[in-house]
GROMACS .gro file of C-alpha atoms in nm:
model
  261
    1UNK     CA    1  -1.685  -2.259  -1.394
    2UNK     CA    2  -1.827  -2.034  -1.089
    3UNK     CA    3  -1.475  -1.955  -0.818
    4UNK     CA    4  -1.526  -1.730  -0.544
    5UNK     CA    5  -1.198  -1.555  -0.428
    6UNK     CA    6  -1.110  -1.446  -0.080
    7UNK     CA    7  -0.863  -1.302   0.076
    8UNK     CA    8  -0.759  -1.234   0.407
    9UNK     CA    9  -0.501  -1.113   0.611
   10UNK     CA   10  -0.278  -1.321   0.812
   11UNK     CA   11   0.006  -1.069   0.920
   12UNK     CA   12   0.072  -0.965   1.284
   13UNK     CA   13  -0.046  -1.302   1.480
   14UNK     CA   14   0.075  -1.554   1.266
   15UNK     CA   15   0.355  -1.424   1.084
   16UNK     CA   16   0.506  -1.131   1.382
   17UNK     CA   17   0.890  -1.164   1.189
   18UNK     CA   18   0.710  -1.106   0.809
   19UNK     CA   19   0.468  -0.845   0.922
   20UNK     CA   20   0.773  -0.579   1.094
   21UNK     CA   21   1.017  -0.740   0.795
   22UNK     CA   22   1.028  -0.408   0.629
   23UNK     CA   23   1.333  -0.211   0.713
   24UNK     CA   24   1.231   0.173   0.867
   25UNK     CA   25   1.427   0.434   0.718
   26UNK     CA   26   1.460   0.786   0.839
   27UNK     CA   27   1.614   0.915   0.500
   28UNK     CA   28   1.544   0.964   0.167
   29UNK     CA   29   1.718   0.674  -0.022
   30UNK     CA   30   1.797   0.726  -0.435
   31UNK     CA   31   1.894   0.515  -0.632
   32UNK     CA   32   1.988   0.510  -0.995
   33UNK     CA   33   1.917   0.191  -1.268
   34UNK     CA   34   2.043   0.318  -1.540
   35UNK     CA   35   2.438   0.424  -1.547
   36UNK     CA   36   2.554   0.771  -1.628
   37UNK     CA   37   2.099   0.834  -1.561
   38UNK     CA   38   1.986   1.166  -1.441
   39UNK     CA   39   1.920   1.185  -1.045
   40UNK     CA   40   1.611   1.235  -0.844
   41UNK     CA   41   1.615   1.379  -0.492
   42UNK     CA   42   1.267   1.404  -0.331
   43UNK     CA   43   1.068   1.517  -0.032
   44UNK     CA   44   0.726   1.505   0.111
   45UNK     CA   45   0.522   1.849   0.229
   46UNK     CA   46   0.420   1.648   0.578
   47UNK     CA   47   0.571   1.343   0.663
   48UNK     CA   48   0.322   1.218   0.930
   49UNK     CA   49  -0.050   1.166   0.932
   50UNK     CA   50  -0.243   1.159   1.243
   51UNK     CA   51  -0.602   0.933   1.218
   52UNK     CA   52  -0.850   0.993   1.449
   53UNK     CA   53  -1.228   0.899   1.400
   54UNK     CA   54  -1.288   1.158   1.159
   55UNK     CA   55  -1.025   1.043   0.888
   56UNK     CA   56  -1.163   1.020   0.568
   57UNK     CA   57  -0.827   1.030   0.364
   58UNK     CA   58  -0.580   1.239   0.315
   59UNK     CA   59  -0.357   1.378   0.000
   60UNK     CA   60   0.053   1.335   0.046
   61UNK     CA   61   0.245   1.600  -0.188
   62UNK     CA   62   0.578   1.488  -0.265
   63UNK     CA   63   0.815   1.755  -0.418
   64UNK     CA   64   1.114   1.630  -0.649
   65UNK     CA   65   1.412   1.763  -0.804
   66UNK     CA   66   1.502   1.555  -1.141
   67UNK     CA   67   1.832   1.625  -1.373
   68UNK     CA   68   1.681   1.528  -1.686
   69UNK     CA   69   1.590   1.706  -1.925
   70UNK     CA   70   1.225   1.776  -2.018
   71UNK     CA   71   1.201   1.531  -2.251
   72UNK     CA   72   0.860   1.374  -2.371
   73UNK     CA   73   1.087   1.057  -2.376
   74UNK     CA   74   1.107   1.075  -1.973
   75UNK     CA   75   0.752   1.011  -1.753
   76UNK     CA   76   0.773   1.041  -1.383
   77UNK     CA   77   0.541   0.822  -1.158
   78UNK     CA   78   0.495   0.871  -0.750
   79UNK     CA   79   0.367   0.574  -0.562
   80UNK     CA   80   0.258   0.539  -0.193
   81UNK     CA   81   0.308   0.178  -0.078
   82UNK     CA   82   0.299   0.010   0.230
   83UNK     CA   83   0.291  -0.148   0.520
   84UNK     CA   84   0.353  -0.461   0.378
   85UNK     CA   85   0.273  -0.765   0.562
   86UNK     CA   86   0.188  -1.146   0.508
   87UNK     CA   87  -0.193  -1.230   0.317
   88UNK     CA   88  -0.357  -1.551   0.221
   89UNK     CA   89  -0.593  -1.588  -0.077
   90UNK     CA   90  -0.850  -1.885  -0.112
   91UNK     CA   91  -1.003  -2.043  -0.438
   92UNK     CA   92  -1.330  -2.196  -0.382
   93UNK     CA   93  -1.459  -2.362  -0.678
   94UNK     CA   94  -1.768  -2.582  -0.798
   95UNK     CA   95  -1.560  -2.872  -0.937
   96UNK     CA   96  -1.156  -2.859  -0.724
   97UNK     CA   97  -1.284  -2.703  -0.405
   98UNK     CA   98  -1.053  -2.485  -0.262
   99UNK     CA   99  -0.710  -2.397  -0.287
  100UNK     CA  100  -0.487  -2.172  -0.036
  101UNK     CA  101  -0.216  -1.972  -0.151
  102UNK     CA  102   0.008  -1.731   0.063
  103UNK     CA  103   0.186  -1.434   0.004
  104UNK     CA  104   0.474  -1.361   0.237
  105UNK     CA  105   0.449  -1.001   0.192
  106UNK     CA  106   0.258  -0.773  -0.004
  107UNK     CA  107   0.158  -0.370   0.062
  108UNK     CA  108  -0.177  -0.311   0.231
  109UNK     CA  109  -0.189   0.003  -0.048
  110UNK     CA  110  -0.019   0.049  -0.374
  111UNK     CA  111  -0.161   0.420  -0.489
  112UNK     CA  112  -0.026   0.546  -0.809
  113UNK     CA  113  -0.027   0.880  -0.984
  114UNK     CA  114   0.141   0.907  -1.303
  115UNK     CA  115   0.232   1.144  -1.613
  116UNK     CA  116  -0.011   1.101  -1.895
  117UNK     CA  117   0.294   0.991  -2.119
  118UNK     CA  118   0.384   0.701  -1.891
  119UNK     CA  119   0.214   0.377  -2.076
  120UNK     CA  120   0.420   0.498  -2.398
  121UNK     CA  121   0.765   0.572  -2.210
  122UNK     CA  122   0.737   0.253  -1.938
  123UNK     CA  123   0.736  -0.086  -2.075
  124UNK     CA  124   0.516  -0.337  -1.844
  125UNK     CA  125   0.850  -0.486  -1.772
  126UNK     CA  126   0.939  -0.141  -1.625
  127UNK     CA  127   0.653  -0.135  -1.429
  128UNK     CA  128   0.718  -0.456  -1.279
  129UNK     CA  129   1.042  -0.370  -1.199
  130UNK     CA  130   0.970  -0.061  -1.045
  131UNK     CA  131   0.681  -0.292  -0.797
  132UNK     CA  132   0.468  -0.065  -0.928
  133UNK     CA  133   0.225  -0.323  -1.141
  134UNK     CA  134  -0.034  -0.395  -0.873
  135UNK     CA  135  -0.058  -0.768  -1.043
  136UNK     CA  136   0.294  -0.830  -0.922
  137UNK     CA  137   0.266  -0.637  -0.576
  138UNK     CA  138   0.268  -0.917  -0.374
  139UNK     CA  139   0.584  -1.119  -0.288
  140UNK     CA  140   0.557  -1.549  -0.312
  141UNK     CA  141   0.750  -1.815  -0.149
  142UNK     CA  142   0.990  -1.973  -0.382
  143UNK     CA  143   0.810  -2.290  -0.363
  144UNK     CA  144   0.519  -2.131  -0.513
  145UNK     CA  145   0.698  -1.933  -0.808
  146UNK     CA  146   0.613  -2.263  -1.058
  147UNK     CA  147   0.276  -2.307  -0.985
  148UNK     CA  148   0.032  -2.299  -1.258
  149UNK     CA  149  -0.234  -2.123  -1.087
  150UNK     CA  150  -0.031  -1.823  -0.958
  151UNK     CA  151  -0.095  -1.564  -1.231
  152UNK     CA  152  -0.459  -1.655  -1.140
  153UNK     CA  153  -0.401  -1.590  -0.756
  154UNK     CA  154  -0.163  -1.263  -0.811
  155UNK     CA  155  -0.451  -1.088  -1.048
  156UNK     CA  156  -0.741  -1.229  -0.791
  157UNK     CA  157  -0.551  -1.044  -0.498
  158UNK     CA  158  -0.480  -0.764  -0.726
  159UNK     CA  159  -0.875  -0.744  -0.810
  160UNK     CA  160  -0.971  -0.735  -0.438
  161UNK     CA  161  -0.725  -0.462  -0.352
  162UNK     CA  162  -0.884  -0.263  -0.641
  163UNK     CA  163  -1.247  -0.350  -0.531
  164UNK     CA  164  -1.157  -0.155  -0.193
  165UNK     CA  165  -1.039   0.137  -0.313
  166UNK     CA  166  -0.664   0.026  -0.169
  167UNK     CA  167  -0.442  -0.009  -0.508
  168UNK     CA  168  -0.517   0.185  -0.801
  169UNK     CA  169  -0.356   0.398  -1.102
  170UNK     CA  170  -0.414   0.724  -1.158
  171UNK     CA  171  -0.292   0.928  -1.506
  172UNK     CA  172  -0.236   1.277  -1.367
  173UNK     CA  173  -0.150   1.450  -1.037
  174UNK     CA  174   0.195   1.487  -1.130
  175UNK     CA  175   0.314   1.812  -1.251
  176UNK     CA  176   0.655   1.917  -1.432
  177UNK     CA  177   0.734   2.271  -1.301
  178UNK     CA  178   1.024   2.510  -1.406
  179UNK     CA  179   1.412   2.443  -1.289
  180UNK     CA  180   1.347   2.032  -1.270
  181UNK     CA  181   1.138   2.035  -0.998
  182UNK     CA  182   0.793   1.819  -0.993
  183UNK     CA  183   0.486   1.819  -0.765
  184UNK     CA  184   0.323   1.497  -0.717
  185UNK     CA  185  -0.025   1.464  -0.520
  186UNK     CA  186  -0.145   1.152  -0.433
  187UNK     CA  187  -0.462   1.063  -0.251
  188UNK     CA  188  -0.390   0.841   0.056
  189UNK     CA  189  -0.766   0.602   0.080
  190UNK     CA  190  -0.965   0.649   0.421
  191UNK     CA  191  -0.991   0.253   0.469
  192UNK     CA  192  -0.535   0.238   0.507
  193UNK     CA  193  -0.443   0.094   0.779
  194UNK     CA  194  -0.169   0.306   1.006
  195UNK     CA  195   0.189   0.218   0.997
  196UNK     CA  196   0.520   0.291   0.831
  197UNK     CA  197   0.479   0.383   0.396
  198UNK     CA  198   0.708   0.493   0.165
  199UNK     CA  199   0.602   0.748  -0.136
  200UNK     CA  200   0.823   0.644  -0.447
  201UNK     CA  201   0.905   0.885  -0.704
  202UNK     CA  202   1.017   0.656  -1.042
  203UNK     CA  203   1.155   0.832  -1.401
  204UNK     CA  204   1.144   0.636  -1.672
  205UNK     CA  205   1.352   0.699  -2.021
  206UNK     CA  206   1.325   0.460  -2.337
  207UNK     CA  207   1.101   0.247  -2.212
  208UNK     CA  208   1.311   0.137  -1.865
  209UNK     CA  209   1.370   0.275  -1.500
  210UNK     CA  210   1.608   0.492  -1.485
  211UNK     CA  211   1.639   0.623  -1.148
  212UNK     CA  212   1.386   0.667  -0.825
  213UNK     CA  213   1.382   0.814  -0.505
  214UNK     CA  214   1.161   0.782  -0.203
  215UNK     CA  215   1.105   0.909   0.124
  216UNK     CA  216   0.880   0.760   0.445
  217UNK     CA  217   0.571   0.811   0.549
  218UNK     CA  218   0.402   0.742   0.896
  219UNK     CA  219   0.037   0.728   0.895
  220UNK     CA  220  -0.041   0.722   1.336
  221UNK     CA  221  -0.344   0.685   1.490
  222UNK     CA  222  -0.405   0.916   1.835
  223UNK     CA  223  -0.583   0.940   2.095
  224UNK     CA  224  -0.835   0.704   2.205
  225UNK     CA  225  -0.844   0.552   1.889
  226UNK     CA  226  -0.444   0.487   1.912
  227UNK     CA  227  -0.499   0.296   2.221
  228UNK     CA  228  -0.800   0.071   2.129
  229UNK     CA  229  -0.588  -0.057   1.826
  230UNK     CA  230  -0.257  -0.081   1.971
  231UNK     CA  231  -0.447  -0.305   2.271
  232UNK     CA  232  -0.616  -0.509   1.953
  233UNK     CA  233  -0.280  -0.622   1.824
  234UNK     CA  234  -0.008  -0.650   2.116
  235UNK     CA  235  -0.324  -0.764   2.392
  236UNK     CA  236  -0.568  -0.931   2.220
  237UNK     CA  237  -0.707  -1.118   2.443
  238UNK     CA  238  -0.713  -0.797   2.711
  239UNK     CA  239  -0.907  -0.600   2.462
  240UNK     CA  240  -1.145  -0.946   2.399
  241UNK     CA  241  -1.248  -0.889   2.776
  242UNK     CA  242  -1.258  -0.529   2.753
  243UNK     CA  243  -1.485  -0.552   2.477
  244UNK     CA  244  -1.703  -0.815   2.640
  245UNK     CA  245  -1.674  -0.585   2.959
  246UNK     CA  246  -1.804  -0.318   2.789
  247UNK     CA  247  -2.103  -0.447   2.550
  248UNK     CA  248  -2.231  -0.588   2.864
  249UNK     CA  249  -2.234  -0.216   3.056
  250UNK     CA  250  -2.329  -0.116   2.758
  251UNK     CA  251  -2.653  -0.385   2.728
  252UNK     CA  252  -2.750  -0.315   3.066
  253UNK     CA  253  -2.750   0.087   3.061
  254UNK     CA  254  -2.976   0.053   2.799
  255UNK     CA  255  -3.179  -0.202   2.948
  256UNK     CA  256  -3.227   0.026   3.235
  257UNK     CA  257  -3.349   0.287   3.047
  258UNK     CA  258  -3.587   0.082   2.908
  259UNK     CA  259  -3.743  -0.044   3.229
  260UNK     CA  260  -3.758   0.320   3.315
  261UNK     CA  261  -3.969   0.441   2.959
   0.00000   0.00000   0.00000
């Protein structure tokens, strides 16, 4: 049976309250899973990216301080993840048509770099936990949590994310130097949209999370740029005239010219 999957976002018109949900944080929060666990305490090199129209990506280093031992039983993993916002996903098929499914809120990137040792240390239970298993990224309503279809809908999302380059898992980039301290590097994708992130440092022991930190991450547009998208989301229908306004200056320069040649 032939289903074609789509998915599209639905965030800052319909949903305004889902899509600025996420609580902004100007500190590094920690947090430990595991009683009596070793700590982490991390920080990022630069905490704000500027875009412009040359962007092609970027690479976020996150530094971390861990109390555990160096143990192969402990694997570290650093995530970037954000903004998260409201998305729909529709089934078409040949034979039941097409089905609609939302997700209240789900991260517009989920980039992962990991220790080599982390599928034998982190159960998939531990991954979930730690919202780091891009199947189970994305946030349902309630309602929806019994429906038969929704393993089918979270890997379909899942799969689309992947196909642009926007969630993936990466074994390496994280490095275990002397003292407890660890350098992660991450690659941030060109096509992520600006707004508030947060990059997630997890350590995992026997097989469960065992403590995390994280710290924020703004990724701005500027310049010209900055104010052509902000006018696209708060004015819409200001920059729908200035956009008509301007392919029809733009239309008739080059008509002009062409009377002239």
């Amino acid at each position: 049976m032939r289903s074609v999957w789509v998915s599209c976002l639905v965030a800052v018109i319909a949903f305004p309250a889902l899509a600025q949900s996420e609580p902004e944080t100007d500190a590094v929060a920690i947090r430990s899973h595991v009683a009596g666990a070793p700590t982490l305490t991390a920080a990022l090199a630069n905490d704000r990216i500027d875009v412009d129209v040359s962007y092609t990506g970027a690479r976020i280093t996150l530094f971390a301080v861990s109390t555990a031992p160096n143990s192969a039983e402990v694997a570290y993993a650093v995530a970037l993840v954000g903004p998260h916002r409201p998305y729909a996903i529709t089934r078409h098929t040949e034979t039941t048509g097409k089905k609609r499914l939302e997700f209240v809120s789900a991260p517009a990137v989920l980039a992962v770099a990991a220790e080599e040792e982390l599928p034998e240390v982190a159960t998939t239970d531990a991954l979930i936990r730690a919202r780091i298993h891009d199947r189970y990224a994305a946030k349902v309503d309630p309602g929806d949590l019994d429906d038969p279809e929704l393993d089918e809908f979270r890997e379909a999302f899942a799969n689309l994310k992947r196909e642009s380059g926007l969630f993936y898992t990466r074994l390496g980039g994280v490095t275990r130097l002397s003292g407890g301290l660890i350098r992660a590097d991450i690659d941030l994708p060109a096509a992520a949209p600006p707004g508030d992130y947060d990059v997630r440092i997890f350590m995992f022991q026997d097989g469960v999370l065992a403590s995390e930190a994280q710290a924020p991450l703004t990724l701005a547009r500027k310049g010209t740029e900055r104010t052509l998208w902000h006018m696209a989301r708060n004015l819409p229908v200001v920059y729908g005239i200035f956009a008509v306004c301007l392919g029809v200056f733009a239309g008739g320069v080059g008509a002009a010219l062409g009377r002239r040649e």
